[in-house]
Coordinates of C-alpha atoms in Angstrom, one line a residue:
Chain C
X659 CA 0.0 0.0 0.0
X660 CA 2.9 2.3 1.0
X661 CA 4.4 1.6 -2.4
X662 CA 1.3 2.6 -4.2
X663 CA 1.2 5.9 -2.3
X664 CA 4.8 6.5 -3.1
X665 CA 4.3 5.7 -6.8
X666 CA 1.2 7.8 -7.0
X667 CA 3.1 10.7 -5.3
X668 CA 6.0 10.2 -7.7
X669 CA 3.7 10.1 -10.7
X670 CA 1.9 13.2 -9.4
X671 CA 5.2 15.0 -9.0
X672 CA 6.3 14.0 -12.4
X673 CA 3.1 15.1 -13.9
X674 CA 3.3 18.4 -12.1
X675 CA 6.8 18.9 -13.7
X676 CA 5.8 17.9 -17.2
X677 CA 3.7 20.8 -18.5
X678 CA 2.7 18.9 -21.7
X679 CA 0.6 16.4 -19.8
X680 CA -3.1 16.7 -19.4
X681 CA -3.7 13.1 -18.8
X682 CA -4.2 11.8 -15.2
X683 CA -1.5 9.2 -14.8
X684 CA -2.6 5.6 -15.3
X685 CA -0.8 3.6 -17.9
X686 CA -1.1 0.0 -16.6
X687 CA -4.5 -1.8 -17.0
X688 CA -4.1 -5.3 -15.6
X689 CA -7.6 -6.5 -16.5
X690 CA -6.4 -10.1 -16.6
X691 CA -4.7 -9.9 -13.2
X692 CA -1.3 -11.0 -14.5
X693 CA 0.8 -8.7 -12.2
X694 CA 1.2 -8.5 -8.5
X695 CA 0.5 -5.1 -6.8
X696 CA 4.2 -4.4 -6.6
X697 CA 4.7 -5.4 -10.2
X698 CA 1.8 -3.1 -11.3
X699 CA 3.2 -0.2 -9.3
X700 CA 6.6 -0.8 -10.7
X701 CA 5.3 -0.8 -14.3
X702 CA 3.2 2.3 -13.6
X703 CA 6.4 4.0 -12.4
X704 CA 8.3 3.0 -15.5
X705 CA 5.5 4.2 -17.7
X706 CA 5.4 7.5 -16.0
X707 CA 9.2 7.8 -16.5
X708 CA 8.6 6.8 -20.2
X709 CA 6.2 9.7 -20.5
X710 CA 8.4 12.3 -18.8
X711 CA 11.5 11.2 -20.8
X712 CA 9.9 10.8 -24.2
X713 CA 6.6 12.8 -24.1
X714 CA 4.8 9.7 -25.3
X715 CA 2.5 7.2 -23.6
X716 CA 3.4 3.7 -23.0
X717 CA 0.2 1.8 -22.1
X718 CA 0.2 -1.8 -20.8
X719 CA -3.1 -3.7 -21.1
X720 CA -3.8 -7.3 -20.1
X721 CA -7.1 -9.0 -21.0
X722 CA -8.7 -12.4 -21.0
X723 CA -12.3 -11.7 -22.1
X724 CA -13.5 -12.3 -25.6
X725 CA -12.7 -9.7 -28.3
X726 CA -12.7 -9.8 -32.1
X727 CA -8.9 -9.6 -32.4
X728 CA -5.9 -8.5 -30.4
X729 CA -5.2 -5.8 -32.9
X730 CA -8.7 -4.3 -32.6
X731 CA -8.7 -4.6 -28.8
X732 CA -5.3 -2.7 -28.6
X733 CA -6.2 0.0 -31.1
X734 CA -9.7 0.6 -29.6
X735 CA -8.3 0.7 -26.0
X736 CA -5.7 3.3 -27.0
X737 CA -8.2 5.4 -28.9
X738 CA -10.9 5.3 -26.3
X739 CA -9.0 6.2 -23.2
X740 CA -7.6 9.6 -24.1
X741 CA -4.0 8.8 -24.4
X742 CA -1.4 11.1 -26.1
X743 CA -1.5 11.3 -29.9
X744 CA 2.0 9.8 -29.9
X745 CA 2.4 6.6 -28.0
X746 CA 2.0 2.8 -27.9
X747 CA 0.1 0.1 -26.2
X748 CA 1.5 -3.3 -25.2
X749 CA -1.3 -5.8 -25.0
X750 CA -1.1 -9.2 -23.5
X751 CA -4.3 -10.9 -24.8
X752 CA -4.8 -14.1 -22.9
X753 CA -8.1 -14.8 -24.7
X754 CA -6.4 -14.8 -28.1
X755 CA -3.1 -16.0 -26.7
X756 CA -1.4 -13.2 -28.5
X757 CA 0.9 -10.3 -27.5
X758 CA 0.3 -7.1 -29.5
X759 CA 2.0 -3.8 -29.9
X760 CA -0.2 -1.0 -31.2
X761 CA 1.6 2.3 -32.2
X762 CA 0.1 5.7 -32.8
X763 CA 1.4 9.0 -34.1
X764 CA 5.2 9.5 -34.2
X765 CA 5.6 6.1 -32.5
X766 CA 4.5 4.4 -35.8
X767 CA 7.7 5.7 -37.4
X768 CA 9.9 4.9 -34.4
X769 CA 8.7 1.3 -34.0
X770 CA 9.0 -0.1 -37.5
X771 CA 7.9 -3.6 -38.3
X772 CA 11.3 -5.0 -38.0
X773 CA 11.8 -3.3 -34.6
X774 CA 8.6 -4.8 -33.4
X775 CA 9.7 -8.2 -34.5
X776 CA 12.9 -7.7 -32.6
X777 CA 11.0 -6.7 -29.5
X778 CA 8.9 -9.9 -29.7
X779 CA 12.0 -12.0 -30.4
X780 CA 13.4 -10.7 -27.1
X781 CA 10.3 -10.8 -24.9
X782 CA 7.8 -13.5 -26.0
X783 CA 9.8 -16.2 -24.3
X784 CA 8.8 -14.6 -21.0
X785 CA 5.1 -14.8 -21.9
X786 CA 5.4 -18.5 -22.7
X787 CA 7.0 -19.0 -19.3
X788 CA 4.3 -16.9 -17.6
X789 CA 6.8 -14.2 -16.6
X790 CA 4.4 -11.4 -17.6
X791 CA 6.1 -8.6 -15.7
X792 CA 9.5 -9.5 -17.3
X793 CA 7.9 -9.4 -20.7
X794 CA 6.2 -6.0 -20.1
X795 CA 9.3 -4.5 -18.5
X796 CA 11.4 -5.8 -21.4
X797 CA 9.1 -4.4 -24.1
X798 CA 9.1 -1.0 -22.3
X799 CA 12.8 -0.9 -21.9
X800 CA 13.5 -1.9 -25.5
X801 CA 11.0 0.5 -26.9
X802 CA 12.4 3.3 -24.9
X803 CA 15.8 2.6 -26.4
X804 CA 14.3 2.7 -29.8
X805 CA 12.6 6.1 -29.1
X806 CA 15.9 7.4 -27.8
X807 CA 17.7 6.2 -30.8
X808 CA 15.2 7.9 -33.1
X809 CA 13.9 6.7 -36.4
X810 CA 16.1 4.2 -38.2
X811 CA 18.9 6.0 -40.2
X812 CA 17.9 6.1 -43.8
X813 CA 14.4 7.2 -43.0
X814 CA 11.2 5.7 -41.8
X815 CA 7.9 5.5 -43.5
X816 CA 4.4 4.2 -43.0
X817 CA 2.8 2.0 -45.7
X818 CA -0.6 0.3 -46.4
X819 CA 0.2 -3.4 -46.2
X820 CA -2.6 -4.2 -48.7
X821 CA -1.5 -1.9 -51.5
X822 CA 2.1 -1.3 -50.5
X823 CA 1.6 2.4 -50.9
X824 CA 3.6 4.7 -48.7
X825 CA 1.2 6.8 -46.7
X826 CA 3.5 8.8 -44.6
X827 CA 7.1 9.7 -43.9
X828 CA 8.9 10.3 -40.6
X829 CA 9.7 13.9 -40.0
X830 CA 12.2 14.7 -37.3
X831 CA 10.5 16.5 -34.5
X832 CA 11.3 20.2 -34.4
X833 CA 13.4 20.1 -31.3
X834 CA 16.5 22.1 -30.8
X835 CA 19.6 20.7 -32.5
X836 CA 22.5 21.0 -30.1
X837 CA 24.9 21.0 -33.1
X838 CA 23.8 24.6 -33.7
X839 CA 25.3 25.9 -30.5
X840 CA 28.9 25.6 -31.6
X841 CA 27.9 26.8 -35.1
X842 CA 26.2 29.8 -33.4
X843 CA 29.3 30.5 -31.3
X844 CA 31.5 30.2 -34.4
X845 CA 29.3 32.5 -36.5
X846 CA 28.9 34.9 -33.6
X847 CA 32.7 35.0 -33.2
X848 CA 33.2 35.5 -36.9
X849 CA 30.6 38.3 -37.0
X850 CA 32.3 39.9 -34.1
X851 CA 35.7 39.7 -35.7
X852 CA 34.6 40.7 -39.2
X853 CA 34.5 44.5 -38.6
X854 CA 38.0 44.4 -37.1
X855 CA 39.4 42.8 -40.3
X856 CA 37.4 45.1 -42.6
X857 CA 38.3 48.2 -40.7
X858 CA 41.9 47.1 -40.4
X859 CA 41.9 46.6 -44.2
X860 CA 40.5 49.9 -45.2
X861 CA 42.0 52.0 -42.4
X862 CA 45.5 50.7 -42.1
X863 CA 46.5 50.5 -45.8
X864 CA 46.7 46.7 -45.8
X865 CA 47.0 45.5 -49.4
X866 CA 45.8 48.8 -50.8
X867 CA 48.8 49.6 -52.9
X868 CA 48.6 50.7 -56.5
X869 CA 49.3 48.1 -59.2
X870 CA 50.5 49.0 -62.6
X871 CA 47.8 48.3 -65.2
X872 CA 49.8 46.5 -67.9
X873 CA 46.8 45.8 -70.0
X874 CA 46.0 49.5 -70.5
X875 CA 49.5 50.9 -70.3
X876 CA 51.2 48.0 -72.1
X877 CA 50.8 45.8 -75.1
X878 CA 52.3 42.6 -76.3
X879 CA 52.3 41.2 -79.9
X880 CA 52.9 37.5 -80.1
X881 CA 55.3 36.9 -83.0
X882 CA 55.9 33.2 -82.8
X883 CA 54.0 30.3 -81.4
X884 CA 55.1 26.7 -80.9
X885 CA 52.8 24.0 -79.6
X886 CA 54.4 20.7 -80.1
X887 CA 52.7 17.5 -79.1
X888 CA 54.8 15.3 -76.9
X889 CA 52.8 12.5 -75.4
X890 CA 49.6 11.3 -73.8
X891 CA 49.0 9.8 -70.5
X892 CA 45.8 8.0 -69.5
X893 CA 44.6 7.4 -65.9
X894 CA 41.6 5.3 -65.0
X895 CA 39.9 6.1 -61.7
X896 CA 37.2 3.5 -60.6
X897 CA 34.0 5.0 -59.2
X898 CA 33.5 4.4 -55.4
X899 CA 31.0 1.7 -54.7
X900 CA 27.6 3.0 -53.7
X901 CA 26.5 1.9 -50.3
X902 CA 22.7 2.0 -50.1
X903 CA 21.1 3.6 -47.1
X904 CA 19.2 1.6 -44.5
X905 CA 15.9 2.7 -43.1
X906 CA 12.7 0.8 -42.5
X907 CA 9.0 0.8 -42.9
X908 CA 5.9 0.4 -40.7
X909 CA 2.7 -1.2 -41.9
X910 CA -0.3 1.0 -40.8
X911 CA -4.0 0.4 -40.7
X912 CA -7.0 2.5 -39.6
X913 CA -8.8 1.5 -36.4
X914 CA -12.6 1.4 -36.0
X915 CA -12.3 4.8 -34.3
X916 CA -10.8 6.2 -37.5
X917 CA -7.3 6.8 -36.2
X918 CA -4.2 5.4 -37.8
X919 CA -2.1 2.7 -36.0
X920 CA 0.9 0.7 -36.7
X921 CA 2.0 -2.3 -34.9
X922 CA 2.2 -6.1 -34.9
X923 CA 1.7 -9.1 -32.8
X924 CA 2.9 -12.6 -32.1
X925 CA 1.2 -15.6 -30.5
X926 CA 2.6 -17.2 -27.4
Chain F
X1240 CA 74.3 77.1 -54.8
X1241 CA 71.6 79.6 -55.4
X1242 CA 68.0 80.4 -54.6
X1243 CA 65.2 81.9 -56.7
X1244 CA 62.0 83.6 -55.8
X1245 CA 59.8 84.3 -58.8
X1246 CA 58.7 87.8 -58.3
X1247 CA 55.7 89.6 -59.7
X1248 CA 56.8 91.9 -62.5
X1249 CA 54.3 94.5 -61.3
X1250 CA 54.9 94.8 -57.6
X1251 CA 57.8 92.5 -56.7
X1252 CA 56.0 90.1 -54.3
X1253 CA 56.4 86.4 -54.6
X1254 CA 54.4 84.6 -57.3
X1255 CA 52.4 81.5 -56.6
X1256 CA 51.1 78.9 -59.0
X1257 CA 47.3 78.7 -59.0
X1258 CA 46.1 75.1 -59.7
X1259 CA 42.6 76.3 -60.5
X1260 CA 43.4 78.3 -63.7
X1261 CA 46.9 77.0 -64.1
X1262 CA 48.3 80.6 -64.0
X1263 CA 50.7 82.3 -61.8
X1264 CA 49.2 84.6 -59.3
X1265 CA 50.4 87.5 -57.2
X1266 CA 48.5 87.5 -53.9
X1267 CA 49.7 91.0 -53.3
X1268 CA 48.5 93.0 -56.3
X1269 CA 46.2 90.3 -57.7
X1270 CA 48.0 90.0 -61.0
X1271 CA 47.9 86.8 -63.0
X1272 CA 50.5 85.6 -65.5
X1273 CA 50.4 82.9 -68.1
X1274 CA 52.9 80.1 -68.1
X1275 CA 55.0 81.2 -71.2
X1276 CA 55.7 84.6 -69.7
X1277 CA 57.0 83.0 -66.5
X1278 CA 58.9 80.5 -68.6
X1279 CA 60.9 83.4 -70.0
X1280 CA 61.3 84.9 -66.6
X1281 CA 62.4 81.5 -65.2
X1282 CA 65.1 81.1 -67.9
X1283 CA 66.3 84.6 -67.0
X1284 CA 66.3 83.7 -63.3
X1285 CA 68.0 80.4 -63.9
X1286 CA 70.7 82.1 -66.0
X1287 CA 71.3 84.6 -63.3
X1288 CA 71.3 82.0 -60.7
X1289 CA 73.9 80.0 -62.6
X1290 CA 76.1 83.1 -62.8
X1291 CA 75.7 83.6 -59.1
X1292 CA 76.5 79.9 -58.5
X1293 CA 79.8 80.4 -60.3
X1294 CA 80.7 83.3 -58.0
X1295 CA 79.6 81.2 -55.0
X1296 CA 82.1 78.6 -55.8
X1297 CA 84.8 81.1 -55.0
X1298 CA 83.1 82.2 -51.8
X1299 CA 80.4 79.7 -50.9
X1300 CA 77.3 81.2 -49.3
X1301 CA 75.9 77.9 -48.2
X1302 CA 77.5 75.6 -45.8
X1303 CA 77.0 71.9 -45.2
X1304 CA 75.4 71.2 -41.9
X1305 CA 76.0 68.2 -39.7
X1306 CA 72.7 66.3 -40.4
X1307 CA 73.2 66.8 -44.2
X1308 CA 70.8 69.8 -44.2
X1309 CA 71.9 72.9 -45.9
X1310 CA 71.6 76.6 -45.2
X1311 CA 70.5 79.0 -47.9
X1312 CA 69.8 82.7 -47.9
X1313 CA 66.4 84.0 -48.8
X1314 CA 66.7 86.1 -51.9
X1315 CA 64.0 88.5 -50.6
X1316 CA 64.9 89.2 -47.0
X1317 CA 68.3 87.5 -46.6
X1318 CA 67.1 85.3 -43.7
X1319 CA 68.7 81.8 -43.5
X1320 CA 66.7 78.9 -44.9
X1321 CA 67.6 75.5 -43.4
X1322 CA 66.7 72.7 -45.8
X1323 CA 66.9 68.9 -46.2
X1324 CA 69.4 67.5 -48.6
X1325 CA 66.7 66.9 -51.2
X1326 CA 64.6 70.1 -50.8
X1327 CA 64.2 71.8 -54.1
X1328 CA 61.5 74.3 -53.3
X1329 CA 60.2 75.7 -50.0
X1330 CA 59.2 78.9 -48.3
X1331 CA 61.2 81.4 -46.3
X1332 CA 60.3 80.9 -42.7
X1333 CA 60.9 84.5 -42.1
X1334 CA 59.1 86.4 -44.9
X1335 CA 57.0 83.5 -46.2
X1336 CA 58.1 84.1 -49.8
X1337 CA 58.3 81.1 -52.0
X1338 CA 61.9 80.1 -52.6
X1339 CA 63.1 77.7 -55.3
X1340 CA 66.6 76.3 -54.7
X1341 CA 67.5 76.4 -58.4
X1342 CA 71.0 75.0 -57.9
X1343 CA 69.4 71.8 -56.8
X1344 CA 67.6 71.3 -60.1
X1345 CA 70.3 71.8 -62.7
X1346 CA 72.1 69.4 -65.0
X1347 CA 71.3 65.7 -64.3
X1348 CA 69.0 66.8 -61.5
X1349 CA 66.8 68.9 -63.7
X1350 CA 63.5 67.1 -64.1
X1351 CA 62.3 66.3 -67.6
X1352 CA 58.7 67.1 -66.8
X1353 CA 56.4 68.3 -64.1
X1354 CA 52.7 67.6 -63.6
X1355 CA 51.3 70.9 -62.2
X1356 CA 48.8 70.8 -59.3
X1357 CA 45.2 70.8 -60.4
X1358 CA 43.7 70.3 -56.9
X1359 CA 43.7 73.6 -55.0
X1360 CA 44.4 73.8 -51.4
X1361 CA 40.8 74.6 -50.6
X1362 CA 39.7 71.6 -52.6
X1363 CA 42.2 69.5 -50.9
X1364 CA 41.0 70.5 -47.4
X1365 CA 37.4 69.9 -48.4
X1366 CA 38.1 66.5 -49.9
X1367 CA 40.1 65.5 -46.9
X1368 CA 37.4 66.5 -44.5
X1369 CA 34.8 64.7 -46.7
X1370 CA 36.9 61.5 -46.6
X1371 CA 37.4 61.5 -42.9
X1372 CA 33.8 62.2 -42.1
X1373 CA 32.9 59.0 -44.1
X1374 CA 35.2 57.0 -41.9
X1375 CA 33.0 56.1 -38.9
X1376 CA 35.5 54.3 -36.8
X1377 CA 37.9 57.2 -36.4
X1378 CA 38.0 58.4 -32.8
X1379 CA 35.5 61.3 -32.3
X1380 CA 37.2 64.6 -32.6
X1381 CA 40.4 63.2 -34.1
X1382 CA 40.3 65.6 -37.1
X1383 CA 39.7 69.2 -36.9
X1384 CA 39.7 71.6 -39.8
X1385 CA 42.3 74.0 -38.4
X1386 CA 45.0 71.3 -38.2
X1387 CA 44.1 70.0 -41.7
X1388 CA 44.3 73.5 -43.2
X1389 CA 48.1 73.3 -42.4
X1390 CA 48.5 70.8 -45.3
X1391 CA 51.3 71.4 -47.8
X1392 CA 51.6 70.9 -51.5
X1393 CA 54.7 68.9 -52.4
X1394 CA 56.2 67.9 -55.8
X1395 CA 57.7 64.4 -55.4
X1396 CA 60.3 63.1 -57.8
X1397 CA 59.6 59.9 -59.8
X1398 CA 61.1 57.9 -62.5
X1399 CA 58.7 57.2 -65.4
X1400 CA 60.0 54.4 -67.6
X1401 CA 58.9 53.3 -71.0
X1402 CA 60.2 50.0 -72.4
X1403 CA 60.2 48.0 -75.6
X1404 CA 61.3 44.4 -75.0
X1405 CA 61.4 41.0 -76.6
X1406 CA 59.8 38.4 -74.5
X1407 CA 60.1 34.6 -74.8
X1408 CA 58.3 31.9 -72.9
X1409 CA 59.3 28.3 -73.0
X1410 CA 57.8 25.5 -71.0
X1411 CA 55.3 22.7 -71.1
X1412 CA 51.5 22.6 -71.3
X1413 CA 48.9 19.9 -70.8
X1414 CA 45.3 19.5 -71.9
X1415 CA 43.3 17.3 -69.6
X1416 CA 40.0 15.7 -70.7
X1417 CA 37.9 13.5 -68.5
X1418 CA 35.3 10.9 -69.7
X1419 CA 33.0 9.5 -67.1
X1420 CA 32.1 5.8 -67.8
X1421 CA 29.6 3.7 -65.8
X1422 CA 32.2 2.3 -63.5
X1423 CA 35.3 4.5 -63.9
X1424 CA 36.6 7.9 -65.0
X1425 CA 39.1 8.0 -67.8
X1426 CA 41.4 11.0 -67.5
X1427 CA 43.5 11.7 -70.6
X1428 CA 46.4 14.2 -70.4
X1429 CA 48.1 15.4 -73.5
X1430 CA 51.5 17.0 -73.1
X1431 CA 52.9 19.7 -75.3
X1432 CA 56.2 21.6 -75.6
X1433 CA 55.1 25.3 -75.6
X1434 CA 57.0 28.4 -76.7
X1435 CA 55.8 32.0 -77.3
X1436 CA 57.7 34.9 -78.6
X1437 CA 56.5 38.5 -78.5
X1438 CA 57.3 42.1 -78.7
X1439 CA 56.1 44.0 -75.6
X1440 CA 55.7 47.7 -74.9
X1441 CA 55.1 49.3 -71.6
X1442 CA 54.5 53.0 -70.9
X1443 CA 54.7 55.0 -67.7
X1444 CA 56.0 52.5 -65.2
X1445 CA 56.5 54.6 -62.1
X1446 CA 59.1 54.4 -59.4
X1447 CA 59.6 56.8 -56.5
X1448 CA 63.0 58.6 -56.9
X1449 CA 63.1 59.8 -53.3
X1450 CA 64.5 57.5 -50.6
X1451 CA 62.7 59.1 -47.7
X1452 CA 59.2 58.8 -49.3
X1453 CA 56.9 56.3 -47.6
X1454 CA 56.4 53.8 -50.5
X1455 CA 53.0 52.7 -49.3
X1456 CA 51.7 56.2 -48.9
X1457 CA 53.3 57.3 -52.1
X1458 CA 52.0 54.4 -54.2
X1459 CA 48.6 54.6 -52.6
X1460 CA 47.7 57.8 -54.4
X1461 CA 48.7 56.6 -57.9
X1462 CA 47.8 56.6 -60.8
X1463 CA 48.5 60.0 -62.2
X1464 CA 47.4 60.9 -65.7
X1465 CA 50.8 61.5 -67.2
X1466 CA 49.4 62.9 -70.5
X1467 CA 49.1 66.2 -68.7
X1468 CA 52.8 66.4 -68.0
X1469 CA 54.4 69.7 -68.9
X1470 CA 58.0 70.4 -69.8
X1471 CA 59.8 71.3 -66.6
X1472 CA 60.0 74.9 -65.6
X1473 CA 61.1 76.0 -62.1
X1474 CA 58.3 78.5 -62.1
X1475 CA 55.8 75.7 -61.4
X1476 CA 57.4 75.0 -58.1
X1477 CA 56.8 78.5 -56.8
X1478 CA 54.3 78.3 -54.0
X1479 CA 54.9 74.7 -53.3
X1480 CA 57.4 72.5 -51.7
X1481 CA 59.5 70.3 -54.0
X1482 CA 61.9 67.5 -53.5
X1483 CA 64.7 66.5 -55.8
X1484 CA 65.5 62.9 -56.6
X1485 CA 68.2 61.0 -54.7
X1486 CA 67.7 57.7 -56.4
X1487 CA 69.4 57.0 -59.7
X1488 CA 67.6 55.3 -62.6
X1489 CA 70.3 52.6 -62.4
X1490 CA 69.0 51.8 -58.9
X1491 CA 65.4 51.3 -60.1
X1492 CA 66.1 49.7 -63.5
X1493 CA 66.5 46.0 -62.2
X1494 CA 63.3 46.2 -60.2
X1495 CA 61.4 47.7 -63.1
X1496 CA 62.7 45.1 -65.6
X1497 CA 61.8 42.4 -63.1
X1498 CA 58.3 43.7 -62.7
X1499 CA 57.9 44.0 -66.5
X1500 CA 59.1 40.4 -66.9
X1501 CA 56.2 39.3 -64.7
X1502 CA 53.7 41.3 -66.9
X1503 CA 55.2 39.9 -70.1
X1504 CA 54.9 36.4 -68.6
X1505 CA 51.3 36.9 -67.8
X1506 CA 50.5 38.4 -71.2
X1507 CA 52.3 35.5 -73.0
X1508 CA 50.4 33.0 -71.0
X1509 CA 47.1 34.7 -71.9
X1510 CA 47.9 33.6 -75.5
X1511 CA 48.0 29.9 -74.5
X1512 CA 44.9 27.7 -74.1
X1513 CA 45.9 24.8 -71.9
X1514 CA 44.5 23.2 -68.8
X1515 CA 47.8 23.9 -67.1
X1516 CA 51.1 25.5 -68.2
X1517 CA 54.5 25.5 -66.5
X1518 CA 57.5 27.3 -67.7
X1519 CA 59.2 30.7 -67.5
X1520 CA 59.7 33.9 -69.5
X1521 CA 62.9 35.7 -70.4
X1522 CA 62.9 39.3 -71.5
X1523 CA 65.4 41.2 -73.5
X1524 CA 65.0 45.0 -73.3
X1525 CA 65.4 46.6 -76.8
X1526 CA 64.7 50.2 -76.0
X1527 CA 64.1 52.2 -72.8
X1528 CA 63.3 55.8 -71.9
X1529 CA 63.5 57.1 -68.5
X1530 CA 61.9 60.4 -67.6
X1531 CA 62.5 62.2 -64.3
X1532 CA 59.2 63.8 -63.4
X1533 CA 57.8 65.8 -60.5
X1534 CA 54.3 64.7 -59.4
X1535 CA 52.1 66.8 -57.1
X1536 CA 50.7 65.6 -53.8
X1537 CA 49.0 67.3 -50.8
X1538 CA 50.4 66.1 -47.6
X1539 CA 48.8 66.3 -44.2
X1540 CA 50.9 65.5 -41.2
X1541 CA 48.8 65.1 -38.1
X1542 CA 49.8 64.8 -34.5
X1543 CA 47.2 63.2 -32.2
X1544 CA 46.7 63.8 -28.5
X1545 CA 49.3 61.2 -27.6
X1546 CA 51.8 62.9 -29.8
X1547 CA 51.8 60.2 -32.5
X1548 CA 52.3 61.3 -36.1
X1549 CA 49.9 60.3 -38.8
X1550 CA 50.6 61.0 -42.5
X1551 CA 48.1 61.5 -45.3
X1552 CA 48.7 62.0 -48.9
X1553 CA 46.4 63.2 -51.7
X1554 CA 47.0 63.0 -55.4
X1555 CA 47.4 66.7 -56.5
X1556 CA 45.9 65.9 -59.8
X1557 CA 43.0 63.4 -59.2
X1558 CA 42.3 64.0 -55.5
X1559 CA 42.8 60.3 -54.5
X1560 CA 43.6 59.9 -50.9
X1561 CA 45.7 57.5 -48.9
X1562 CA 46.8 57.2 -45.3
X1563 CA 46.5 55.1 -42.2
X1564 CA 43.6 56.2 -40.0
X1565 CA 43.4 55.7 -36.3
X1566 CA 40.7 53.2 -35.2
X1567 CA 38.5 53.6 -32.2
X1568 CA 38.5 50.0 -31.0
X1569 CA 35.4 50.6 -28.9
X1570 CA 33.3 51.6 -31.9
X1571 CA 34.4 48.6 -33.9
X1572 CA 33.8 46.3 -30.9
X1573 CA 30.2 47.7 -30.6
X1574 CA 29.5 46.9 -34.3
X1575 CA 31.2 43.5 -33.9
X1576 CA 29.0 42.7 -30.9
X1577 CA 25.9 43.7 -32.9
X1578 CA 26.8 41.6 -35.9
X1579 CA 28.2 38.7 -33.9
X1580 CA 25.1 38.7 -31.6
X1581 CA 22.7 38.8 -34.6
X1582 CA 24.6 36.0 -36.3
X1583 CA 24.5 33.9 -33.2
X1584 CA 20.8 34.5 -32.5
X1585 CA 19.8 33.8 -36.1
X1586 CA 21.8 30.6 -36.0
X1587 CA 20.1 29.5 -32.9
X1588 CA 16.7 30.3 -34.4
X1589 CA 17.7 28.2 -37.4
X1590 CA 18.7 25.5 -35.0
X1591 CA 15.0 25.4 -33.8
X1592 CA 13.5 25.6 -37.3
X1593 CA 15.8 23.1 -39.1
X1594 CA 16.6 20.7 -36.4

């Protein structure tokens, strides 16, 4: 009980500090009763940290009642509970015996199909063994790493799996690029120094001496020309091999609520 | 040696050359005289001066001083005039009459031509003030009109050289072509033996003929339009300072030929159409003409509050100005801070927009 109080206090504090949040913090919905209280509190804490660190929601849902499919259950739950536009839901669906990751917004581009596969490769073993907490904790940790790493280098895109058409491309979030700080310092320094050089040049007679204009005051008539061919040399330079860029794609679909989700699942 | 003051035939006061109408002007009785009239007068004066000089050799009036300066007697008031070794025209410090040291400008030291002043003193002061007011980084209050009005007009000695020369370039050239194939670039270089011969002519190559002249300041106000050169007459110097040359043409010849070789080399290379050329040019002077000319400049010597001297020169024909200006570092730093700050802020904004 004490732990719950502490975790609620922590979550409350974190929420108070994160101005972007309007959502009252619950991310773990253990409807199937797979976690102990301590485990649930721990996951809640991790989800809260996920939210503060990334600005995205990481929702954990367990269920064992009947539903049309794991995908629909995950998408609908995310859509209907007022989570952030960017985020994901990890569903452990005991009824369908399937783990599902549903992604929304920017998370679609961060968790590409191949990354979701990798996450399941890593965590589905826990589900088979009944170690549900370890599975959820592993998914969360791995996904957080992916978010921190950003979209795969080479670009990330969303596509319709039925037609193969690309329906969206990842755009880097407009956050401040730290690289610009040294550039700003450099340009600022150059801007500061420029007047000194210019003034020095025009005030202190640097390089302002008169040059004789030999084109207007002189002339030259060429009286003899020799251009005798001597030899030819040929050099062949092979082109550098092109290394194609990486990147990755995410299959997307539209949920019954009308919003777009990416994601994938795997049975256990 | 002897001294001459060109005197007004009407009243006997000293005559000054007026750059505005190119006539000789008597400030005293307001008479103006054309140049040919003075020419005659000048010849007369020179002849008389030469006669006096012969007598002086028996009993020299002037005596060599320790620093190489010389003492002359003012032909108007008899006061002593102390001069530099190269002074050819000055003013008597006592009676302010213009004095031409005619003995300094005879025989080999007689200039071939003189370019008379066309910028008047009033013009010069105005141009100078206009120039300094445009220079925003000069410390406030550095220039004041009173000090600038003390500027003096000086004729400086120069060598003007004309050359005809044969020039010959020999070396190698290459033409490089590059063909881009699917998997490689083929670079083909054709090598040639290249030679060019030519006849070159250069007119009016200038060299200062005065050792003490600041080369940078002196060259900074070039070029002069030498087509306005007049045959030398001492009368032109009346009312100005003048320096006689102390550099022989033999001393400037190697430097001039070296410079012309560079020009000939450049011009010969302009006749070649290669990707790259290496080689060198030899020149063989066929004809040369050296003229010893006096060119006009207005000179301002300016002492700042710290006692440091600043020199400014203005072309006495074109009005072109040259000289180091003092810089108010605070003013520059302020501008620098504004530009630097703006650059930094814009970059940071760009950092938000294009992250």
